[in-house]
Amino acid sequence: MEHCRHIGVISLFPGMLRSIFETSIPGRASMKGLVQFHYWNLRDFGTGSYHSVDDYPFGGGGGMVMKPEPLADALDRSLEALLDLSGGLLPRLVYPSPQGQVFTQGVAWEWAGSSRPLLFLCGHYEGIDQRILDEYLLEEWSAGDYVLSGGELPCAMMVDAVVRLLPGVLSNESSPVNETFSNGSFDYPQYTRPRVFRGKEVPAVLLSGDHQAIRRFREEVSRKKQQEIRPDLNGNPAGVSC
Ligand code: SAM
């Protein structure tokens, strides 16, 4: 049995993440015991009779800010639990944020290669009180250059990208080593049956049985597409080391 990774999330909507992580590849990885997901509902750490988690920003401005006390309590509780579960390994604390470095396949490989648990703090509103970022040294990672309403979707994207790289999660046939980004280019176009679909034929070389010709065809087509669409990826695109 491979080593089990622990992944925790602190969120106002843990149900969103639970439904994603119980499905498809993350769900199968967890059924196989390769990963364990842990959820903390931030509302449980809210203050007052309404379990409040947000407050007005000092200095004015629109919107609300996630206040520090519930965040600190949730972080303390989840950190302690993850430290315990992983035999004392310090979790990597991730705050999905549009102000972070952009998450890439290279980062996914790096996180997948470490045994440290991952703990995600999903923000909402205008974000979290800066003192939490400073006190807990949260790493800010962005899903891309756009603003989402909350950290759950970026968290789900990052977790999915990491989990599918954990040893034993994907079968050998669907090895992630040859995928887009991991070889400095794009993956090649895929075709399946039927051989003719709405008058469009599968490229003849794929039916030729000539493995060298097939490899050359796939390399050429994928390189051409990558150079047209993502010329910036030439070489070692996403800091990938695999
Ligand atoms: N006021 C913040 C700003 O302009 O930087 C945006 C806050 S956003 C509405 C609410 C939360 O969604 C953020 O705290 C963050 O957790 C998450 N979020 C939004 N866009 C994101 C992105 N591109 N990548 C990662 N997380 C994001």
PDB file of C-alpha atoms and ligand atoms in Angstrom:
ATOM      1  CA  MET A   1       0.000   0.000   0.000  1.00  0.00           C
ATOM      2  CA  GLU A   2       1.303   3.450  -0.975  1.00  0.00           C
ATOM      3  CA  HIS A   3       1.741   6.166   1.657  1.00  0.00           C
ATOM      4  CA  CYS A   4      -1.550   7.995   2.421  1.00  0.00           C
ATOM      5  CA  ARG A   5      -1.622  11.762   1.880  1.00  0.00           C
ATOM      6  CA  HIS A   6      -3.737  13.961   4.122  1.00  0.00           C
ATOM      7  CA  ILE A   7      -5.495  16.933   2.564  1.00  0.00           C
ATOM      8  CA  GLY A   8      -7.548  19.314   4.697  1.00  0.00           C
ATOM      9  CA  VAL A   9      -9.842  22.181   3.808  1.00  0.00           C
ATOM     10  CA  ILE A  10     -11.280  24.989   5.895  1.00  0.00           C
ATOM     11  CA  SER A  11     -14.311  26.379   4.143  1.00  0.00           C
ATOM     12  CA  LEU A  12     -17.696  27.992   4.603  1.00  0.00           C
ATOM     13  CA  PHE A  13     -19.020  25.481   2.056  1.00  0.00           C
ATOM     14  CA  PRO A  14     -17.263  22.168   2.738  1.00  0.00           C
ATOM     15  CA  GLY A  15     -20.110  20.324   0.988  1.00  0.00           C
ATOM     16  CA  MET A  16     -18.982  21.803  -2.337  1.00  0.00           C
ATOM     17  CA  LEU A  17     -15.547  20.255  -1.929  1.00  0.00           C
ATOM     18  CA  ARG A  18     -16.795  17.000  -0.447  1.00  0.00           C
ATOM     19  CA  SER A  19     -18.930  16.333  -3.512  1.00  0.00           C
ATOM     20  CA  ILE A  20     -15.968  16.963  -5.826  1.00  0.00           C
ATOM     21  CA  PHE A  21     -13.487  14.949  -3.784  1.00  0.00           C
ATOM     22  CA  GLU A  22     -15.855  11.985  -3.520  1.00  0.00           C
ATOM     23  CA  THR A  23     -16.173  11.812  -7.312  1.00  0.00           C
ATOM     24  CA  SER A  24     -14.026  10.544 -10.174  1.00  0.00           C
ATOM     25  CA  ILE A  25     -10.228  10.301  -9.650  1.00  0.00           C
ATOM     26  CA  PRO A  26     -10.034  11.956  -6.181  1.00  0.00           C
ATOM     27  CA  GLY A  27     -12.919   9.738  -5.037  1.00  0.00           C
ATOM     28  CA  ARG A  28     -11.179   6.614  -6.320  1.00  0.00           C
ATOM     29  CA  ALA A  29      -7.872   7.673  -4.760  1.00  0.00           C
ATOM     30  CA  SER A  30      -9.577   8.049  -1.428  1.00  0.00           C
ATOM     31  CA  MET A  31     -11.374   4.684  -1.758  1.00  0.00           C
ATOM     32  CA  LYS A  32      -7.969   3.091  -2.421  1.00  0.00           C
ATOM     33  CA  GLY A  33      -6.597   4.716   0.768  1.00  0.00           C
ATOM     34  CA  LEU A  34      -4.029   6.812  -1.137  1.00  0.00           C
ATOM     35  CA  VAL A  35      -5.442  10.091   0.141  1.00  0.00           C
ATOM     36  CA  GLN A  36      -7.654  11.154   3.021  1.00  0.00           C
ATOM     37  CA  PHE A  37      -9.712  14.329   2.890  1.00  0.00           C
ATOM     38  CA  HIS A  38     -10.587  16.284   6.039  1.00  0.00           C
ATOM     39  CA  TYR A  39     -13.095  19.124   6.251  1.00  0.00           C
ATOM     40  CA  TRP A  40     -13.515  21.948   8.752  1.00  0.00           C
ATOM     41  CA  ASN A  41     -16.586  24.152   8.440  1.00  0.00           C
ATOM     42  CA  LEU A  42     -15.519  27.702   9.204  1.00  0.00           C
ATOM     43  CA  ARG A  43     -19.045  28.468  10.442  1.00  0.00           C
ATOM     44  CA  ASP A  44     -18.395  26.159  13.424  1.00  0.00           C
ATOM     45  CA  PHE A  45     -15.716  28.608  14.562  1.00  0.00           C
ATOM     46  CA  GLY A  46     -17.855  31.750  14.072  1.00  0.00           C
ATOM     47  CA  THR A  47     -18.535  34.124  16.951  1.00  0.00           C
ATOM     48  CA  GLY A  48     -21.777  35.147  18.680  1.00  0.00           C
ATOM     49  CA  SER A  49     -25.208  33.628  18.312  1.00  0.00           C
ATOM     50  CA  TYR A  50     -25.036  33.950  14.504  1.00  0.00           C
ATOM     51  CA  HIS A  51     -21.622  32.256  14.283  1.00  0.00           C
ATOM     52  CA  SER A  52     -20.380  35.301  12.457  1.00  0.00           C
ATOM     53  CA  VAL A  53     -17.203  34.977  10.361  1.00  0.00           C
ATOM     54  CA  ASP A  54     -16.977  38.416   8.726  1.00  0.00           C
ATOM     55  CA  ASP A  55     -16.908  42.081   9.673  1.00  0.00           C
ATOM     56  CA  TYR A  56     -16.589  45.554   8.137  1.00  0.00           C
ATOM     57  CA  PRO A  57     -13.172  46.633   6.885  1.00  0.00           C
ATOM     58  CA  PHE A  58     -11.180  49.118   8.960  1.00  0.00           C
ATOM     59  CA  GLY A  59     -10.533  52.204   6.870  1.00  0.00           C
ATOM     60  CA  GLY A  60     -13.820  51.903   4.994  1.00  0.00           C
ATOM     61  CA  GLY A  61     -14.385  50.522   1.512  1.00  0.00           C
ATOM     62  CA  GLY A  62     -16.989  48.145   0.195  1.00  0.00           C
ATOM     63  CA  GLY A  63     -17.612  44.544   1.166  1.00  0.00           C
ATOM     64  CA  MET A  64     -16.811  42.456   4.200  1.00  0.00           C
ATOM     65  CA  VAL A  65     -13.617  40.869   5.465  1.00  0.00           C
ATOM     66  CA  MET A  66     -13.201  37.414   7.022  1.00  0.00           C
ATOM     67  CA  LYS A  67     -12.339  38.183  10.600  1.00  0.00           C
ATOM     68  CA  PRO A  68      -9.285  36.739  12.307  1.00  0.00           C
ATOM     69  CA  GLU A  69     -10.611  34.873  15.374  1.00  0.00           C
ATOM     70  CA  PRO A  70     -12.649  32.150  13.558  1.00  0.00           C
ATOM     71  CA  LEU A  71      -9.851  31.713  11.016  1.00  0.00           C
ATOM     72  CA  ALA A  72      -7.205  31.333  13.726  1.00  0.00           C
ATOM     73  CA  ASP A  73      -9.332  28.868  15.703  1.00  0.00           C
ATOM     74  CA  ALA A  74     -10.047  26.793  12.588  1.00  0.00           C
ATOM     75  CA  LEU A  75      -6.372  26.851  11.579  1.00  0.00           C
ATOM     76  CA  ASP A  76      -5.200  25.849  15.072  1.00  0.00           C
ATOM     77  CA  ARG A  77      -7.676  22.974  15.241  1.00  0.00           C
ATOM     78  CA  SER A  78      -7.001  21.655  11.745  1.00  0.00           C
ATOM     79  CA  LEU A  79      -3.221  22.038  12.007  1.00  0.00           C
ATOM     80  CA  GLU A  80      -3.187  20.045  15.212  1.00  0.00           C
ATOM     81  CA  ALA A  81      -5.323  17.299  13.674  1.00  0.00           C
ATOM     82  CA  LEU A  82      -3.211  17.071  10.510  1.00  0.00           C
ATOM     83  CA  LEU A  83       0.051  17.067  12.472  1.00  0.00           C
ATOM     84  CA  ASP A  84      -1.300  14.169  14.518  1.00  0.00           C
ATOM     85  CA  LEU A  85      -2.583  12.207  11.533  1.00  0.00           C
ATOM     86  CA  SER A  86       0.660  12.570   9.596  1.00  0.00           C
ATOM     87  CA  GLY A  87       2.995  11.677  12.460  1.00  0.00           C
ATOM     88  CA  GLY A  88       4.258  15.231  12.980  1.00  0.00           C
ATOM     89  CA  LEU A  89       4.730  16.435   9.384  1.00  0.00           C
ATOM     90  CA  LEU A  90       4.159  20.171   9.099  1.00  0.00           C
ATOM     91  CA  PRO A  91       1.235  20.867   6.732  1.00  0.00           C
ATOM     92  CA  ARG A  92       1.736  23.198   3.779  1.00  0.00           C
ATOM     93  CA  LEU A  93      -0.733  26.041   4.395  1.00  0.00           C
ATOM     94  CA  VAL A  94      -2.327  27.239   1.184  1.00  0.00           C
ATOM     95  CA  TYR A  95      -4.532  30.286   0.771  1.00  0.00           C
ATOM     96  CA  PRO A  96      -6.011  30.296  -2.767  1.00  0.00           C
ATOM     97  CA  SER A  97      -5.813  33.943  -3.793  1.00  0.00           C
ATOM     98  CA  PRO A  98      -5.784  35.955  -7.029  1.00  0.00           C
ATOM     99  CA  GLN A  99      -2.748  37.736  -5.567  1.00  0.00           C
ATOM    100  CA  GLY A 100      -0.676  34.557  -5.312  1.00  0.00           C
ATOM    101  CA  GLN A 101       1.769  32.982  -7.734  1.00  0.00           C
ATOM    102  CA  VAL A 102      -0.047  31.173 -10.514  1.00  0.00           C
ATOM    103  CA  PHE A 103      -0.429  27.448  -9.808  1.00  0.00           C
ATOM    104  CA  THR A 104       1.132  25.297 -12.554  1.00  0.00           C
ATOM    105  CA  GLN A 105       1.687  21.644 -13.381  1.00  0.00           C
ATOM    106  CA  GLY A 106       5.219  22.063 -12.020  1.00  0.00           C
ATOM    107  CA  VAL A 107       3.820  23.091  -8.631  1.00  0.00           C
ATOM    108  CA  ALA A 108       1.393  20.154  -8.743  1.00  0.00           C
ATOM    109  CA  TRP A 109       4.339  17.770  -9.257  1.00  0.00           C
ATOM    110  CA  GLU A 110       6.242  19.377  -6.396  1.00  0.00           C
ATOM    111  CA  TRP A 111       3.330  19.098  -3.953  1.00  0.00           C
ATOM    112  CA  ALA A 112       2.562  15.559  -5.067  1.00  0.00           C
ATOM    113  CA  GLY A 113       6.177  14.582  -4.445  1.00  0.00           C
ATOM    114  CA  SER A 114       6.180  15.724  -0.829  1.00  0.00           C
ATOM    115  CA  SER A 115       4.670  13.786   2.099  1.00  0.00           C
ATOM    116  CA  ARG A 116       3.539  16.933   3.877  1.00  0.00           C
ATOM    117  CA  PRO A 117      -0.220  17.277   4.362  1.00  0.00           C
ATOM    118  CA  LEU A 118      -1.889  20.096   2.462  1.00  0.00           C
ATOM    119  CA  LEU A 119      -4.239  22.460   4.270  1.00  0.00           C
ATOM    120  CA  PHE A 120      -6.336  24.903   2.222  1.00  0.00           C
ATOM    121  CA  LEU A 121      -8.045  27.962   3.671  1.00  0.00           C
ATOM    122  CA  CYS A 122     -10.834  29.017   1.307  1.00  0.00           C
ATOM    123  CA  GLY A 123     -11.525  32.741   1.392  1.00  0.00           C
ATOM    124  CA  HIS A 124     -14.731  34.670   0.624  1.00  0.00           C
ATOM    125  CA  TYR A 125     -15.990  38.249   0.585  1.00  0.00           C
ATOM    126  CA  GLU A 126     -13.086  40.703   0.127  1.00  0.00           C
ATOM    127  CA  GLY A 127     -10.659  38.130   1.509  1.00  0.00           C
ATOM    128  CA  ILE A 128      -9.136  37.426   4.921  1.00  0.00           C
ATOM    129  CA  ASP A 129      -7.652  39.689   7.597  1.00  0.00           C
ATOM    130  CA  GLN A 130      -4.000  40.317   6.641  1.00  0.00           C
ATOM    131  CA  ARG A 131      -2.794  39.370  10.123  1.00  0.00           C
ATOM    132  CA  ILE A 132      -3.797  35.741   9.486  1.00  0.00           C
ATOM    133  CA  LEU A 133      -1.636  35.658   6.360  1.00  0.00           C
ATOM    134  CA  ASP A 134       1.263  37.135   8.331  1.00  0.00           C
ATOM    135  CA  GLU A 135       0.884  35.052  11.482  1.00  0.00           C
ATOM    136  CA  TYR A 136       0.456  31.661   9.813  1.00  0.00           C
ATOM    137  CA  LEU A 137       2.745  32.388   6.841  1.00  0.00           C
ATOM    138  CA  LEU A 138       0.061  31.215   4.435  1.00  0.00           C
ATOM    139  CA  GLU A 139       1.282  30.521   0.903  1.00  0.00           C
ATOM    140  CA  GLU A 140      -0.867  32.365  -1.635  1.00  0.00           C
ATOM    141  CA  TRP A 141      -1.537  30.456  -4.861  1.00  0.00           C
ATOM    142  CA  SER A 142      -3.696  31.690  -7.699  1.00  0.00           C
ATOM    143  CA  ALA A 143      -5.878  29.720 -10.115  1.00  0.00           C
ATOM    144  CA  GLY A 144      -5.212  32.337 -12.799  1.00  0.00           C
ATOM    145  CA  ASP A 145      -5.640  36.004 -13.584  1.00  0.00           C
ATOM    146  CA  TYR A 146      -9.329  36.413 -12.822  1.00  0.00           C
ATOM    147  CA  VAL A 147     -11.338  36.896  -9.640  1.00  0.00           C
ATOM    148  CA  LEU A 148     -13.687  34.204  -8.326  1.00  0.00           C
ATOM    149  CA  SER A 149     -16.226  34.529  -5.517  1.00  0.00           C
ATOM    150  CA  GLY A 150     -14.508  32.082  -3.209  1.00  0.00           C
ATOM    151  CA  GLY A 151     -11.515  29.814  -2.708  1.00  0.00           C
ATOM    152  CA  GLU A 152     -13.368  26.501  -3.087  1.00  0.00           C
ATOM    153  CA  LEU A 153     -13.077  26.165  -6.869  1.00  0.00           C
ATOM    154  CA  PRO A 154      -9.346  27.008  -6.963  1.00  0.00           C
ATOM    155  CA  CYS A 155      -8.798  24.645  -4.025  1.00  0.00           C
ATOM    156  CA  ALA A 156     -10.638  21.869  -5.895  1.00  0.00           C
ATOM    157  CA  MET A 157      -8.554  22.520  -9.025  1.00  0.00           C
ATOM    158  CA  MET A 158      -5.250  22.400  -7.162  1.00  0.00           C
ATOM    159  CA  VAL A 159      -6.195  19.291  -5.175  1.00  0.00           C
ATOM    160  CA  ASP A 160      -7.379  17.467  -8.287  1.00  0.00           C
ATOM    161  CA  ALA A 161      -4.142  18.326 -10.129  1.00  0.00           C
ATOM    162  CA  VAL A 162      -2.056  17.019  -7.200  1.00  0.00           C
ATOM    163  CA  VAL A 163      -4.053  13.890  -6.355  1.00  0.00           C
ATOM    164  CA  ARG A 164      -3.915  12.475  -9.893  1.00  0.00           C
ATOM    165  CA  LEU A 165      -0.094  12.656  -9.686  1.00  0.00           C
ATOM    166  CA  LEU A 166       0.173  10.666  -6.437  1.00  0.00           C
ATOM    167  CA  PRO A 167       1.777   7.260  -6.932  1.00  0.00           C
ATOM    168  CA  GLY A 168      -0.822   4.569  -7.564  1.00  0.00           C
ATOM    169  CA  VAL A 169      -3.713   6.917  -8.388  1.00  0.00           C
ATOM    170  CA  LEU A 170      -3.630   6.692 -12.199  1.00  0.00           C
ATOM    171  CA  SER A 171      -3.129   3.436 -13.999  1.00  0.00           C
ATOM    172  CA  ASN A 172       0.136   3.008 -15.926  1.00  0.00           C
ATOM    173  CA  GLU A 173      -1.696   3.372 -19.237  1.00  0.00           C
ATOM    174  CA  SER A 174      -2.881   6.867 -18.361  1.00  0.00           C
ATOM    175  CA  SER A 175       0.468   7.931 -16.915  1.00  0.00           C
ATOM    176  CA  PRO A 176       0.582  11.714 -16.355  1.00  0.00           C
ATOM    177  CA  VAL A 177       4.214  11.894 -17.506  1.00  0.00           C
ATOM    178  CA  ASN A 178       3.264  12.282 -21.185  1.00  0.00           C
ATOM    179  CA  GLU A 179       0.500  14.816 -20.703  1.00  0.00           C
ATOM    180  CA  THR A 180       0.286  18.455 -21.717  1.00  0.00           C
ATOM    181  CA  PHE A 181       2.941  20.550 -19.887  1.00  0.00           C
ATOM    182  CA  SER A 182       4.812  17.519 -18.536  1.00  0.00           C
ATOM    183  CA  ASN A 183       6.875  17.070 -21.708  1.00  0.00           C
ATOM    184  CA  GLY A 184       7.298  20.736 -22.626  1.00  0.00           C
ATOM    185  CA  SER A 185       4.520  20.620 -25.185  1.00  0.00           C
ATOM    186  CA  PHE A 186       0.849  19.761 -25.594  1.00  0.00           C
ATOM    187  CA  ASP A 187      -0.567  16.256 -25.583  1.00  0.00           C
ATOM    188  CA  TYR A 188      -1.426  14.981 -29.067  1.00  0.00           C
ATOM    189  CA  PRO A 189      -4.976  14.906 -30.528  1.00  0.00           C
ATOM    190  CA  GLN A 190      -6.978  11.803 -29.689  1.00  0.00           C
ATOM    191  CA  TYR A 191      -9.286   9.787 -31.941  1.00  0.00           C
ATOM    192  CA  THR A 192     -11.490   6.793 -31.211  1.00  0.00           C
ATOM    193  CA  ARG A 193     -14.139   4.817 -33.077  1.00  0.00           C
ATOM    194  CA  PRO A 194     -15.956   5.244 -35.386  1.00  0.00           C
ATOM    195  CA  ARG A 195     -13.325   5.560 -38.100  1.00  0.00           C
ATOM    196  CA  VAL A 196     -15.535   8.005 -40.019  1.00  0.00           C
ATOM    197  CA  PHE A 197     -17.671  10.494 -38.078  1.00  0.00           C
ATOM    198  CA  ARG A 198     -19.957  12.876 -39.993  1.00  0.00           C
ATOM    199  CA  GLY A 199     -17.785  12.443 -43.039  1.00  0.00           C
ATOM    200  CA  LYS A 200     -14.541  13.158 -41.143  1.00  0.00           C
ATOM    201  CA  GLU A 201     -11.926  10.407 -41.307  1.00  0.00           C
ATOM    202  CA  VAL A 202      -9.394   9.539 -38.627  1.00  0.00           C
ATOM    203  CA  PRO A 203      -5.894  10.506 -39.932  1.00  0.00           C
ATOM    204  CA  ALA A 204      -4.717   7.537 -42.010  1.00  0.00           C
ATOM    205  CA  VAL A 205      -1.325   7.316 -40.294  1.00  0.00           C
ATOM    206  CA  LEU A 206      -3.038   6.264 -37.036  1.00  0.00           C
ATOM    207  CA  LEU A 207      -4.383   3.176 -38.804  1.00  0.00           C
ATOM    208  CA  SER A 208      -1.092   2.346 -40.492  1.00  0.00           C
ATOM    209  CA  GLY A 209       0.434   0.304 -37.680  1.00  0.00           C
ATOM    210  CA  ASP A 210       3.740   2.179 -38.301  1.00  0.00           C
ATOM    211  CA  HIS A 211       4.633   3.224 -34.752  1.00  0.00           C
ATOM    212  CA  GLN A 212       7.459   5.554 -35.751  1.00  0.00           C
ATOM    213  CA  ALA A 213       5.233   7.371 -38.236  1.00  0.00           C
ATOM    214  CA  ILE A 214       2.491   7.637 -35.621  1.00  0.00           C
ATOM    215  CA  ARG A 215       4.927   9.074 -33.056  1.00  0.00           C
ATOM    216  CA  ARG A 216       6.247  11.613 -35.616  1.00  0.00           C
ATOM    217  CA  PHE A 217       2.707  12.628 -36.621  1.00  0.00           C
ATOM    218  CA  ARG A 218       1.659  13.135 -33.006  1.00  0.00           C
ATOM    219  CA  GLU A 219       4.785  15.134 -32.142  1.00  0.00           C
ATOM    220  CA  GLU A 220       4.382  17.386 -35.167  1.00  0.00           C
ATOM    221  CA  VAL A 221       0.693  18.107 -34.624  1.00  0.00           C
ATOM    222  CA  SER A 222       1.027  18.781 -30.903  1.00  0.00           C
ATOM    223  CA  ARG A 223       4.134  20.980 -31.367  1.00  0.00           C
ATOM    224  CA  LYS A 224       2.392  23.032 -34.061  1.00  0.00           C
ATOM    225  CA  LYS A 225      -0.676  23.626 -31.883  1.00  0.00           C
ATOM    226  CA  GLN A 226       1.423  24.515 -28.832  1.00  0.00           C
ATOM    227  CA  GLN A 227       3.520  26.980 -30.835  1.00  0.00           C
ATOM    228  CA  GLU A 228       0.400  28.644 -32.213  1.00  0.00           C
ATOM    229  CA  ILE A 229      -1.482  28.879 -28.927  1.00  0.00           C
ATOM    230  CA  ARG A 230       1.167  28.881 -26.194  1.00  0.00           C
ATOM    231  CA  PRO A 231       4.527  29.891 -27.710  1.00  0.00           C
ATOM    232  CA  ASP A 232       5.592  30.898 -24.181  1.00  0.00           C
ATOM    233  CA  LEU A 233       5.707  27.212 -23.173  1.00  0.00           C
ATOM    234  CA  ASN A 234       8.684  26.300 -25.366  1.00  0.00           C
ATOM    235  CA  GLY A 235      11.369  24.489 -23.432  1.00  0.00           C
ATOM    236  CA  ASN A 236      10.476  23.735 -19.837  1.00  0.00           C
ATOM    237  CA  PRO A 237       6.969  25.216 -19.643  1.00  0.00           C
ATOM    238  CA  ALA A 238       5.723  24.983 -16.103  1.00  0.00           C
ATOM    239  CA  GLY A 239       8.880  24.339 -14.114  1.00  0.00           C
ATOM    240  CA  VAL A 240       8.003  20.698 -14.525  1.00  0.00           C
ATOM    241  CA  SER A 241      10.424  18.094 -13.287  1.00  0.00           C
ATOM    242  CA  CYS A 242       9.225  14.580 -13.755  1.00  0.00           C
TER     243      CYS A 242
HETATM  244  N1  SAM B   1     -10.758  41.385  -2.913  1.00  0.00           N
HETATM  245  C1  SAM B   1      -9.923  40.336  -3.397  1.00  0.00           C
HETATM  246  C2  SAM B   1      -8.948  40.886  -4.424  1.00  0.00           C
HETATM  247  O1  SAM B   1      -9.347  41.740  -5.223  1.00  0.00           O
HETATM  248  O2  SAM B   1      -7.783  40.437  -4.454  1.00  0.00           O
HETATM  249  C3  SAM B   1     -10.747  39.252  -4.072  1.00  0.00           C
HETATM  250  C4  SAM B   1     -11.553  38.448  -3.116  1.00  0.00           C
HETATM  251  S1  SAM B   1     -12.432  37.137  -3.913  1.00  0.00           S
HETATM  252  C5  SAM B   1     -13.966  37.901  -4.258  1.00  0.00           C
HETATM  253  C6  SAM B   1     -12.837  36.049  -2.598  1.00  0.00           C
HETATM  254  C7  SAM B   1     -11.897  34.864  -2.422  1.00  0.00           C
HETATM  255  O3  SAM B   1     -11.922  34.061  -3.579  1.00  0.00           O
HETATM  256  C8  SAM B   1     -10.446  35.183  -2.195  1.00  0.00           C
HETATM  257  O4  SAM B   1     -10.197  35.487  -0.859  1.00  0.00           O
HETATM  258  C9  SAM B   1      -9.759  33.927  -2.638  1.00  0.00           C
HETATM  259  O5  SAM B   1      -9.738  32.978  -1.585  1.00  0.00           O
HETATM  260  C10 SAM B   1     -10.674  33.405  -3.734  1.00  0.00           C
HETATM  261  N2  SAM B   1     -10.202  33.685  -5.103  1.00  0.00           N
HETATM  262  C11 SAM B   1     -10.723  34.547  -5.978  1.00  0.00           C
HETATM  263  N3  SAM B   1     -10.081  34.551  -7.149  1.00  0.00           N
HETATM  264  C12 SAM B   1      -9.092  33.634  -7.029  1.00  0.00           C
HETATM  265  C13 SAM B   1      -8.070  33.160  -7.907  1.00  0.00           C
HETATM  266  N4  SAM B   1      -7.908  33.639  -9.135  1.00  0.00           N
HETATM  267  N5  SAM B   1      -7.249  32.203  -7.450  1.00  0.00           N
HETATM  268  C14 SAM B   1      -7.370  31.713  -6.207  1.00  0.00           C
HETATM  269  N6  SAM B   1      -8.318  32.126  -5.329  1.00  0.00           N
HETATM  270  C15 SAM B   1      -9.173  33.069  -5.726  1.00  0.00           C
END
